[in-house]
Short mmCIF file of C-alpha atoms in Angstrom, two decimals:
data_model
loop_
_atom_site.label_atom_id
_atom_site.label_comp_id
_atom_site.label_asym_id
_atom_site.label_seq_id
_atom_site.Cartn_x
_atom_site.Cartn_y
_atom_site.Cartn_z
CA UNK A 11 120.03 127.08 23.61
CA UNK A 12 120.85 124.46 26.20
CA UNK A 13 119.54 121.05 25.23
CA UNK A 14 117.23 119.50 27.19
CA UNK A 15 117.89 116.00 28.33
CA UNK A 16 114.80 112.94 28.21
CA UNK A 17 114.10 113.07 31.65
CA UNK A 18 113.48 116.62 31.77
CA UNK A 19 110.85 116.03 28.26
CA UNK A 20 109.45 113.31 30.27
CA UNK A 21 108.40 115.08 33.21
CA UNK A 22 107.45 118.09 31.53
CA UNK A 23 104.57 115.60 29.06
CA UNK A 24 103.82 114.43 32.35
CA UNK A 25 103.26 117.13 33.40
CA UNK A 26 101.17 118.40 31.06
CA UNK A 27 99.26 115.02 31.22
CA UNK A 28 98.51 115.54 34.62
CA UNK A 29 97.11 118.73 34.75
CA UNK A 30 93.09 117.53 33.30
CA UNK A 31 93.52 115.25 37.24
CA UNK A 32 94.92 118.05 39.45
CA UNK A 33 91.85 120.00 38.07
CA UNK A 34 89.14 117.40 38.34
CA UNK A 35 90.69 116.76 42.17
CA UNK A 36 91.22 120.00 43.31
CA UNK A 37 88.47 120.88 45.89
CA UNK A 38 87.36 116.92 45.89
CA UNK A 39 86.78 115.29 49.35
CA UNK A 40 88.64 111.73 49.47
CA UNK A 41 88.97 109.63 52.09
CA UNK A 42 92.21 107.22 52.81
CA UNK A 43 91.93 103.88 54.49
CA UNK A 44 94.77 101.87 55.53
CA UNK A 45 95.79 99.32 57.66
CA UNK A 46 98.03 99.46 60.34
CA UNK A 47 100.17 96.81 58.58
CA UNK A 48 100.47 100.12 55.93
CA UNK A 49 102.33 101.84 58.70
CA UNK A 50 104.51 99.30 59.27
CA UNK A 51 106.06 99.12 55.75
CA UNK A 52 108.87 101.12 55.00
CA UNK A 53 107.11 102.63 52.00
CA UNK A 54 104.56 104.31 54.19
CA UNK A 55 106.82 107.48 54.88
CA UNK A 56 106.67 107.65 50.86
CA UNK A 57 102.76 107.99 51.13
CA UNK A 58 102.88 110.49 53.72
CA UNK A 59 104.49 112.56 51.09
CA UNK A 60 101.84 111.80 48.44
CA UNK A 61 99.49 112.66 50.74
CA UNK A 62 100.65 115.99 51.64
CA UNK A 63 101.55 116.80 47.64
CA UNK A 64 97.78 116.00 47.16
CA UNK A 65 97.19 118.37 49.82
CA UNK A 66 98.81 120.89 48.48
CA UNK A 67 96.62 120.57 45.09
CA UNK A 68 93.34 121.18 46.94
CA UNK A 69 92.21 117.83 47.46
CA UNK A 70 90.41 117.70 51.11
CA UNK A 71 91.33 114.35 53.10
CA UNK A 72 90.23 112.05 55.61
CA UNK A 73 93.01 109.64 56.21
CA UNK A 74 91.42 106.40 58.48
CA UNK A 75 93.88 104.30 60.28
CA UNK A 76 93.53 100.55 61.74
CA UNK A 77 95.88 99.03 64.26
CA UNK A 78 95.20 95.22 64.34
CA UNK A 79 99.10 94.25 64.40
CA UNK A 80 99.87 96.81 66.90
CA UNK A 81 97.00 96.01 68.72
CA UNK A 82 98.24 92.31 68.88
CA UNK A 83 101.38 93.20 69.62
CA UNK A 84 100.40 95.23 72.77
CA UNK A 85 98.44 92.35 73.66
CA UNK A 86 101.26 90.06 73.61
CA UNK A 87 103.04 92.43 75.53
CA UNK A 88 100.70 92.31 78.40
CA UNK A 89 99.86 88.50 78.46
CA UNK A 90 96.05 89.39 77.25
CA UNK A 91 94.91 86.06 75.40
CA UNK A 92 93.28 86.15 72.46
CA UNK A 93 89.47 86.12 71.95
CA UNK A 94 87.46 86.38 68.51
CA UNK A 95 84.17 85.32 68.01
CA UNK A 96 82.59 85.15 64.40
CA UNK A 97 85.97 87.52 63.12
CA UNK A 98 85.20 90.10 65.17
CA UNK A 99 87.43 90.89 68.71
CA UNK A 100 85.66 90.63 72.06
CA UNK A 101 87.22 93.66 73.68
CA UNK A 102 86.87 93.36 77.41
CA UNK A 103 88.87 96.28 79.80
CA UNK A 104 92.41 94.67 79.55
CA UNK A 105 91.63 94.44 76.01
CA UNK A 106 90.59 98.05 75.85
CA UNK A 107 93.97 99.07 77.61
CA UNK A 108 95.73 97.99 74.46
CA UNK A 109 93.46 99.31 71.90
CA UNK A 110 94.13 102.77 73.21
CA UNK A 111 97.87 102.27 73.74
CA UNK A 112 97.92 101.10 70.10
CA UNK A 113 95.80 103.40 68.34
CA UNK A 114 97.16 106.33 70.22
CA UNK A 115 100.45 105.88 69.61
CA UNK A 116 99.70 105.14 65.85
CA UNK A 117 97.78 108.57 65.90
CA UNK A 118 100.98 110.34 66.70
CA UNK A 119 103.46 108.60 64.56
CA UNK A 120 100.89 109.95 61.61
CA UNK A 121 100.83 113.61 62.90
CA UNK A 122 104.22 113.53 64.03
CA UNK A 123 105.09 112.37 59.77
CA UNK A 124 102.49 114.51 58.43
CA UNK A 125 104.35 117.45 60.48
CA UNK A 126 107.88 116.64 59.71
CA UNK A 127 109.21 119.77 56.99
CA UNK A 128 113.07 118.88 56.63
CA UNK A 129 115.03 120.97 53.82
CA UNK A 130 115.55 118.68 50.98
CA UNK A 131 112.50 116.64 51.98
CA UNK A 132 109.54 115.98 49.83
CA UNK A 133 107.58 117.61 53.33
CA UNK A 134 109.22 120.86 53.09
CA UNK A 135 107.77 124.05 53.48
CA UNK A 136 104.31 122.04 53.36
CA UNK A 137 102.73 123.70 56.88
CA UNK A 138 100.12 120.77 56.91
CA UNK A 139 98.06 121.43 59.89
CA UNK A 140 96.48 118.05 61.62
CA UNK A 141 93.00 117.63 62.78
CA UNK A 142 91.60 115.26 65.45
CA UNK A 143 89.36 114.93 67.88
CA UNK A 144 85.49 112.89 68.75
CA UNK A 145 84.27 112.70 65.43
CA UNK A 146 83.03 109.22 65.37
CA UNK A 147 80.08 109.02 67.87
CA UNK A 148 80.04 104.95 68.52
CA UNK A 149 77.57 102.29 70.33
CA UNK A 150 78.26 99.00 71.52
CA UNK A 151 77.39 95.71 69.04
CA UNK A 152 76.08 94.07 72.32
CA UNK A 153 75.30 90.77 72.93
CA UNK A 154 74.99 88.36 70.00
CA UNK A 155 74.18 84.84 70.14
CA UNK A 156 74.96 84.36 74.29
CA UNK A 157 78.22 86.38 73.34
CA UNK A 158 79.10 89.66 75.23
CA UNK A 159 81.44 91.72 73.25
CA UNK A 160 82.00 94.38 75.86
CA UNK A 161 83.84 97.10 74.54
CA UNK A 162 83.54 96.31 70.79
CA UNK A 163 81.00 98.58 68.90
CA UNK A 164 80.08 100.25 65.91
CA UNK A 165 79.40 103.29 64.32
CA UNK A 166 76.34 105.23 65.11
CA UNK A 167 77.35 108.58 63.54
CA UNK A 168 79.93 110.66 62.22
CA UNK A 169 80.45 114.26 62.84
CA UNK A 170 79.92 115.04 59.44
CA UNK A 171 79.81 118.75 59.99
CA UNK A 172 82.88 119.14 62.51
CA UNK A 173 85.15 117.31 60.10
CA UNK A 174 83.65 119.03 56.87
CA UNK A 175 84.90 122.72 59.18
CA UNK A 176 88.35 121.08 59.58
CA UNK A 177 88.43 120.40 55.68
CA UNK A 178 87.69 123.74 55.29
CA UNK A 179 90.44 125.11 57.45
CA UNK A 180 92.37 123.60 55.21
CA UNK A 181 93.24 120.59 57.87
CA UNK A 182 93.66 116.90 57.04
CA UNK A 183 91.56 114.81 59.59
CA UNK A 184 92.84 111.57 60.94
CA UNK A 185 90.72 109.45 62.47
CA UNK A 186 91.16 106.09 64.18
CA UNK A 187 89.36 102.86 64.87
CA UNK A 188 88.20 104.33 67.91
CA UNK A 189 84.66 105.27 68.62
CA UNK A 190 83.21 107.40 71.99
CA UNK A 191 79.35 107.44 73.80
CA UNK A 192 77.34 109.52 74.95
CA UNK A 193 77.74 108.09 77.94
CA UNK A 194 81.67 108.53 78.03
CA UNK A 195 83.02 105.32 76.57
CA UNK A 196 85.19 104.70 74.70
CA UNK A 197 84.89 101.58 71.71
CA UNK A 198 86.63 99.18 69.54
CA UNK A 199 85.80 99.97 66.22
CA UNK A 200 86.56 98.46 63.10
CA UNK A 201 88.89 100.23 60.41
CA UNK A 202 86.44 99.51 57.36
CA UNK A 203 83.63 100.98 59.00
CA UNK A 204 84.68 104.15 60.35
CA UNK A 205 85.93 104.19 56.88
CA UNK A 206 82.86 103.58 55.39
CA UNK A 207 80.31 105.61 57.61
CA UNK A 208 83.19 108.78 57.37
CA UNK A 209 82.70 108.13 53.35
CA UNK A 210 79.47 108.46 53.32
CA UNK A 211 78.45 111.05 55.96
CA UNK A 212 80.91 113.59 54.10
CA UNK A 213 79.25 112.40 50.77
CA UNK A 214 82.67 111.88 49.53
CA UNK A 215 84.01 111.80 45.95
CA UNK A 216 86.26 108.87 46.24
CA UNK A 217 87.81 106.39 48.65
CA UNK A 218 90.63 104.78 48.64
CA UNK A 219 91.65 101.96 50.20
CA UNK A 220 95.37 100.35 50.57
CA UNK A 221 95.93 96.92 50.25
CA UNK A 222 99.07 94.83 50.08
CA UNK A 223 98.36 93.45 46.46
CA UNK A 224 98.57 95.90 43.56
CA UNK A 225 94.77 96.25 43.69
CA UNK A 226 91.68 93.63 43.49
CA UNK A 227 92.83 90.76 41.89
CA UNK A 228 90.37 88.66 39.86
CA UNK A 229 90.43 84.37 40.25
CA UNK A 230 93.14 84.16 38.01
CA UNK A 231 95.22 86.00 39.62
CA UNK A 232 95.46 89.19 37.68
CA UNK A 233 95.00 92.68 38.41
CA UNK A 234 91.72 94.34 37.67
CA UNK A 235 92.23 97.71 36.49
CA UNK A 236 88.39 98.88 36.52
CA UNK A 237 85.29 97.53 37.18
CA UNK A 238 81.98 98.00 38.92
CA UNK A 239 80.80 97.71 42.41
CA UNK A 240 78.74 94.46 41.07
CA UNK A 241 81.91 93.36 39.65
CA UNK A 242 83.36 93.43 43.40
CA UNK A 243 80.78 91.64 44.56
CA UNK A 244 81.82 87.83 42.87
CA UNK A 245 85.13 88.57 44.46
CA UNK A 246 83.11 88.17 47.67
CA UNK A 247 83.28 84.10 47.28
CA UNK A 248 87.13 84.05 48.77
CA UNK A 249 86.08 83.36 52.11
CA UNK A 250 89.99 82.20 53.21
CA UNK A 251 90.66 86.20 53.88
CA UNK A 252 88.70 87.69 56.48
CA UNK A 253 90.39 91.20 56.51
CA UNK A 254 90.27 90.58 52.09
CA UNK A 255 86.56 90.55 52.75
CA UNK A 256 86.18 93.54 54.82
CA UNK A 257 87.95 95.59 52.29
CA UNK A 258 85.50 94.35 49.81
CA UNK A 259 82.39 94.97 51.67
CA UNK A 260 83.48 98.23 52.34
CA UNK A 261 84.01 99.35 48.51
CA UNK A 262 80.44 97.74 48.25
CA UNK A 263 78.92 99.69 50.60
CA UNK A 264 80.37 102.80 49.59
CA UNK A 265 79.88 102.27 46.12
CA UNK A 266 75.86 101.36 46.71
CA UNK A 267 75.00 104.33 48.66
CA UNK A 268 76.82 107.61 46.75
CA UNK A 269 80.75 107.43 46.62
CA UNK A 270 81.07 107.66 43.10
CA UNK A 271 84.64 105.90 42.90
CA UNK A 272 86.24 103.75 44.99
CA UNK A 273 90.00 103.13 44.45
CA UNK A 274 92.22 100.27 45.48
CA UNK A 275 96.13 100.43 45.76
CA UNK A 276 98.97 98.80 46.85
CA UNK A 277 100.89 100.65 49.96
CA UNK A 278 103.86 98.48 48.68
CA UNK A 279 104.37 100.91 45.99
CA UNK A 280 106.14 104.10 46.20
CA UNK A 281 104.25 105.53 43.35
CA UNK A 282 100.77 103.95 43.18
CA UNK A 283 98.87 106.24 44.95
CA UNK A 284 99.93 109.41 42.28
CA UNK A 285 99.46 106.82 39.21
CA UNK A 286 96.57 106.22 40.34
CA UNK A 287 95.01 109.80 40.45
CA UNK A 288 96.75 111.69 37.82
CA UNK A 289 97.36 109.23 34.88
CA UNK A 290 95.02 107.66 32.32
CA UNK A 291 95.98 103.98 32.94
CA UNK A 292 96.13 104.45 37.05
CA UNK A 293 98.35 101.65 39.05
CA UNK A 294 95.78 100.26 41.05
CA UNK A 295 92.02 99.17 40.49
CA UNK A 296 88.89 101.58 39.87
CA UNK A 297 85.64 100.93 41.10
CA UNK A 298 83.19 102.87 39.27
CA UNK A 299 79.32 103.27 41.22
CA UNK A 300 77.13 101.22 39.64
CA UNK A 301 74.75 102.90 37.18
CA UNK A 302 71.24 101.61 36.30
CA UNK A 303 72.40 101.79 32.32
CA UNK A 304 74.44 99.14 31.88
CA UNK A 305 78.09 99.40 29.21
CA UNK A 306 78.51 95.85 27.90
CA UNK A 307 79.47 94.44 24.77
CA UNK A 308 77.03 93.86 22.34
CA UNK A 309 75.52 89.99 21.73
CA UNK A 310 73.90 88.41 18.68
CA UNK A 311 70.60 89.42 20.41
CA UNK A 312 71.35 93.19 20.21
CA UNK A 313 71.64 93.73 16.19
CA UNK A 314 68.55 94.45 16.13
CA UNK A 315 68.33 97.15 19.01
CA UNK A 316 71.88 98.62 17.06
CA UNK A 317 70.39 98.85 13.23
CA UNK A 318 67.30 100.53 15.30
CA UNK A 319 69.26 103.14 17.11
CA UNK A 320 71.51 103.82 13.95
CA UNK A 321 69.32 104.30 11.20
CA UNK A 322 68.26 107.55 11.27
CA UNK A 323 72.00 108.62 11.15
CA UNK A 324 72.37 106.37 8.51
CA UNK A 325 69.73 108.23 6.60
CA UNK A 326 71.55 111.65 7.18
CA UNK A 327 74.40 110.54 5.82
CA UNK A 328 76.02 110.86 9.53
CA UNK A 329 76.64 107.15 9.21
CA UNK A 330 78.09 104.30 6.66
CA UNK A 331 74.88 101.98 6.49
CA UNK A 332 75.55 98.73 7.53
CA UNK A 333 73.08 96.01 6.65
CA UNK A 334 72.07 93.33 9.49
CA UNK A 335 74.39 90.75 7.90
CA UNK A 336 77.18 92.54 8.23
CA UNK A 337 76.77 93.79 11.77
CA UNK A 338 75.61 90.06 12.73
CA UNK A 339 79.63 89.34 11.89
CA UNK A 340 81.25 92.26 13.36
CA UNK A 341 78.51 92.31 16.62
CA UNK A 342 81.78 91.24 19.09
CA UNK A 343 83.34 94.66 17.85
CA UNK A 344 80.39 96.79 19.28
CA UNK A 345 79.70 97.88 22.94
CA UNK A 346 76.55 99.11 23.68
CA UNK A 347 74.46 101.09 26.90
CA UNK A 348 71.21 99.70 27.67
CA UNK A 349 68.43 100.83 29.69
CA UNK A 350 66.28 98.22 31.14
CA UNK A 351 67.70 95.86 28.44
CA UNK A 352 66.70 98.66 25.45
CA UNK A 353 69.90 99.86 23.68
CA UNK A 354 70.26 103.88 24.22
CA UNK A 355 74.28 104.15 22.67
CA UNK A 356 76.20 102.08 20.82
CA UNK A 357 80.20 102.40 19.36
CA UNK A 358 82.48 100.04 17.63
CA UNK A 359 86.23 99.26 18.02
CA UNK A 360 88.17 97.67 15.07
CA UNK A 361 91.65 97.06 15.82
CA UNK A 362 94.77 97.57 13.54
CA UNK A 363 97.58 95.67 15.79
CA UNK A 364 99.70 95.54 13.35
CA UNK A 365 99.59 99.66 13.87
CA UNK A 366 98.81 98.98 17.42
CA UNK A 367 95.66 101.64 16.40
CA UNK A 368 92.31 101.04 16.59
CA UNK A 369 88.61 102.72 14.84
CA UNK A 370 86.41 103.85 16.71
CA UNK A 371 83.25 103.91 14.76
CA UNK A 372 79.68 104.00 14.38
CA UNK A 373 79.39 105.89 17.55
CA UNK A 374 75.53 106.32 18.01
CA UNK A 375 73.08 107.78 20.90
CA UNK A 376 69.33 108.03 21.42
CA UNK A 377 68.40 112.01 20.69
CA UNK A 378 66.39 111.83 24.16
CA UNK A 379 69.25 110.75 25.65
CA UNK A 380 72.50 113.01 24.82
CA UNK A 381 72.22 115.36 27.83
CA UNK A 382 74.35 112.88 30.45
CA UNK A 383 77.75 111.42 30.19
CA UNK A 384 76.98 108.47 27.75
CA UNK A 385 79.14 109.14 25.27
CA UNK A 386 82.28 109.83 27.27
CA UNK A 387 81.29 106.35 29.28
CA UNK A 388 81.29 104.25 25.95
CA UNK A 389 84.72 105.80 25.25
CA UNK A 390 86.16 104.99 28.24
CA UNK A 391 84.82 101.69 28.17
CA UNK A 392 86.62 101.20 23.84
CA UNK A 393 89.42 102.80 25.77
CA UNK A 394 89.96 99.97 28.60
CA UNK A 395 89.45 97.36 25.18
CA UNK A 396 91.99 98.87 23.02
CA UNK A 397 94.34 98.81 26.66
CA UNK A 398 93.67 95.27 26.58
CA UNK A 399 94.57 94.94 23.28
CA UNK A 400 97.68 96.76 23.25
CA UNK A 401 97.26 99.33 21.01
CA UNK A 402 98.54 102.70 21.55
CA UNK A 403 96.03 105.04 19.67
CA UNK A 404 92.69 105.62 18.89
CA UNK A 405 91.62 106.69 15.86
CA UNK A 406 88.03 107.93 14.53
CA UNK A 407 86.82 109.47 10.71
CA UNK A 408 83.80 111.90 10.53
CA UNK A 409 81.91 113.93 9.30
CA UNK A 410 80.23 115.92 11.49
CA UNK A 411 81.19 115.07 15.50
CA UNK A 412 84.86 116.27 15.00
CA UNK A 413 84.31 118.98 18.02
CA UNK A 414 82.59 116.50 20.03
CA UNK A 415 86.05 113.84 19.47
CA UNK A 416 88.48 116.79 20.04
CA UNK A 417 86.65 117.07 23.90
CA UNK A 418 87.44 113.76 24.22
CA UNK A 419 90.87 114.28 23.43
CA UNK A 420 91.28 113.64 19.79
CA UNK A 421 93.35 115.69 17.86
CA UNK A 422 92.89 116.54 14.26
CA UNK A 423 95.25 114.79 11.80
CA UNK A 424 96.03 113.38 8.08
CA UNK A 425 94.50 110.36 6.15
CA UNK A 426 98.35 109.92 5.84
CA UNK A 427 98.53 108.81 9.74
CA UNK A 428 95.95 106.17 9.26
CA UNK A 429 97.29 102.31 9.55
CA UNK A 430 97.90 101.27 6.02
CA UNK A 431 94.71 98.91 5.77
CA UNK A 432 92.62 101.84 6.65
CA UNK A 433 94.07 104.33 3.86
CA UNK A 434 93.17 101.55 1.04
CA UNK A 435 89.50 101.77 2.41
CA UNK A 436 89.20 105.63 2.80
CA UNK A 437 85.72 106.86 0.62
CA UNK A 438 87.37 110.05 -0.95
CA UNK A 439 83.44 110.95 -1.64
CA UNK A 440 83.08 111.31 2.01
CA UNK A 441 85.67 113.63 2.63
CA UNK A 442 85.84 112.35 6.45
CA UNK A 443 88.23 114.38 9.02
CA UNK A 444 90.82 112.00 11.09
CA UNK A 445 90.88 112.43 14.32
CA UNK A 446 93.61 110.62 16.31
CA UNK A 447 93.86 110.06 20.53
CA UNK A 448 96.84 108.14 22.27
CA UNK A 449 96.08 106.43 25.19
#
């Protein structure tokens, strides 16, 4: 038999990897906003592709343009000055002129890329058939504060229905920052709220917005690879990027009224967009709708909520009991869910870097409250510690919730692939299964 080189194994456990995300997206409605400074990078013909592979695997998109470069450029073109008022463009009739020449022409540079099918392309043979049209029904802002800004409006509705029949043809809609009346006009519109409204009137499951950075980036200057929509909101205090801050409000906005995750990415990269969506660690940041249980890790002031919640497993025999002294020491280890400030869950991380492993343990939920998704949220949440932590694999003993552990991904394994310090501890009387998860 032929011998098959790394790359080939590589892609293949990729491969594999991927296929829990191509399921969860398939059938998914996501919406795509990007700047018009996106189109202008040379990496943008590289998301066109992405775009059409997701296609391809079911996922039903909304891709949102904006146009502010090439709107200034037309502008500059024509000798039209300049005129902003409070960050937003006062878009009188020469003004107008440009906006349509822009956004137009940006329209068909999309369709035309979203059409092209060379041989020995990524677009071949991928018959992606465009949608446009009025979809965004639009109003003027009016007057505000002695200031007339003509042709510059806002959303009043989207043709939620219209689009969701495109979708269903099996179309991709693309929809620009332009906005028409009843009456016949035609409006301004900002990219982040078409965006936004779209999101929201198709009751989408994620959007995703492009920015130059490789996501949000906290005040330090590092990525944020997940947080929630109240997270976003302290990130609102940069007030030195206007455009920064309409990207934020619109992953607020989204996030606060149904849009269960918001994505950001970086159209710089010619893989971000597929890290993001079909591996665990993503390339980008996650924004996560808030929830009114909260995951956070546990304080001094929650021991007492914890040896609540876990003593009637520890009576079972489920768990190893744990007196308050003990837990007071290792509290910093556990993260817990609360409702209304009452702890409903509760798990434990103990790392082993010198296996780059870590424990999960003393995993524990409220009996009325084992129906939702609480359990897979506090593993996700151990997960995103042991990331930050650098360890590799996860690793859990029990006695009883080994089926639960293997739908999270665990497999079953040997005391003998526990870190060292853990084998010296191992209660033989327990006779605990090992379940290990790489991550």
């Amino acid at each position: 038999m032929d011998s098959i080189n790394n790359n080939d194994q590589n892609y293949v456990k990729w491969f594999r990897n991927a296929a829990p995300y191509i399921n969860a997206h398939r059938g998914k409605t996501v919406v795509l906003m990007f700047g018009g400074e996106a189109v202008l990078h040379p990496n943008f013909a590289n998301i066109i592709h992405d775009i059409a592979l997701l296609r391809s695997l079911g996922v039903k998109l909304v891709l949102v343009h904006g146009a502010r470069p090439q709107i200034e450029e037309r502008m500059e073109q024509r000798n039209i000055t300049r005129h902003i008022e409070n960050n937003i463009r006062v878009t009188d009739a020469e003004t107008l002129v440009a906006v349509k020449d822009a956004t137009g022409s940006l329209r068909l540079h999309i369709e035309a890329l979203l059409t092209m099918g060379l041989v020995n392309s990524p677009m071949h043979g991928s018959r992606i058939r465009v949608s446009t049209g009025n979809f965004v029904i639009a109003k003027p802002i009016g007057v505000r504060d002695g200031i007339d800004y003509k042709y510059t409006g806002s959303v009043r509705r989207i043709d939620a229905v219209g689009i969701h029949t495109q979708l269903d043809y099996g179309s991709i809609v693309v929809l620009s920052p332009i906005g028409y009346s009843s009456t016949g006009e035609v409006f301004n519109l900002a990219l982040e709220d078409v965006a936004t409204k779209t999101a929201l009137a198709l009751k989408a499951d994620k959007l995703i917005t492009f920015t130059q950075e490789d996501g949000l980036i906290d005040e330090s200057g590092e990525l944020i690879r997940s947080c929630s929509v109240r997270r976003v909101k302290t990130l609102l205090d940069d007030k030195d990027c206007h455009v920064r801050q309409l990207l934020l409000r619109a992953i607020i906005q989204s996030g606060e009224n149904g849009v269960e995750r918001c994505h950001c990415v970086s159209y710089q990269s010619d893989s971000a967009l597929l890290q993001e969506l079909f591996t665990r660690d993503g390339a980008g940041t996650l924004i996560a709708k808030d929830h009114a249980e909260e995951v956070c890790t546990a304080s001094i002031d929650d021991v007492g909520g914890i040896l609540e919640l876990i003593a009637p497993l520890e009576e079972e025999g489920i768990l190893v009991k744990r007196s308050r002294e003990l837990l007071e020491v290792e509290i910093d280890r556990f993260t817990v869910l609360k409702k209304e400030d009452v702890i409903i869950a509760c798990a434990a991380l103990y790392p082993y870097p010198e296996a780059g492993s870590g424990e999960i343990a003393c995993v524990a939920i409220h009996p009325d409250y084992r129906n939702g998704n609480r359990g897979e949220r506090l593993m996700n949440a151990l997960e995103v510690k042991a990331f930050e932590q650098d360890l590799s694999s996860l690793f859990v003993l029990t006695t009883v919730s080994g089926h639960w552990f293997r739908e999270q991904g665990f497999i079953e394994s040997s005391m003998e692939d526990l870190p060292e310090g853990k084998k010296q501890l191992y209660n033989f009387q327990r006779k605990s299964k090992v379940y290990i998860k790489h991550i």
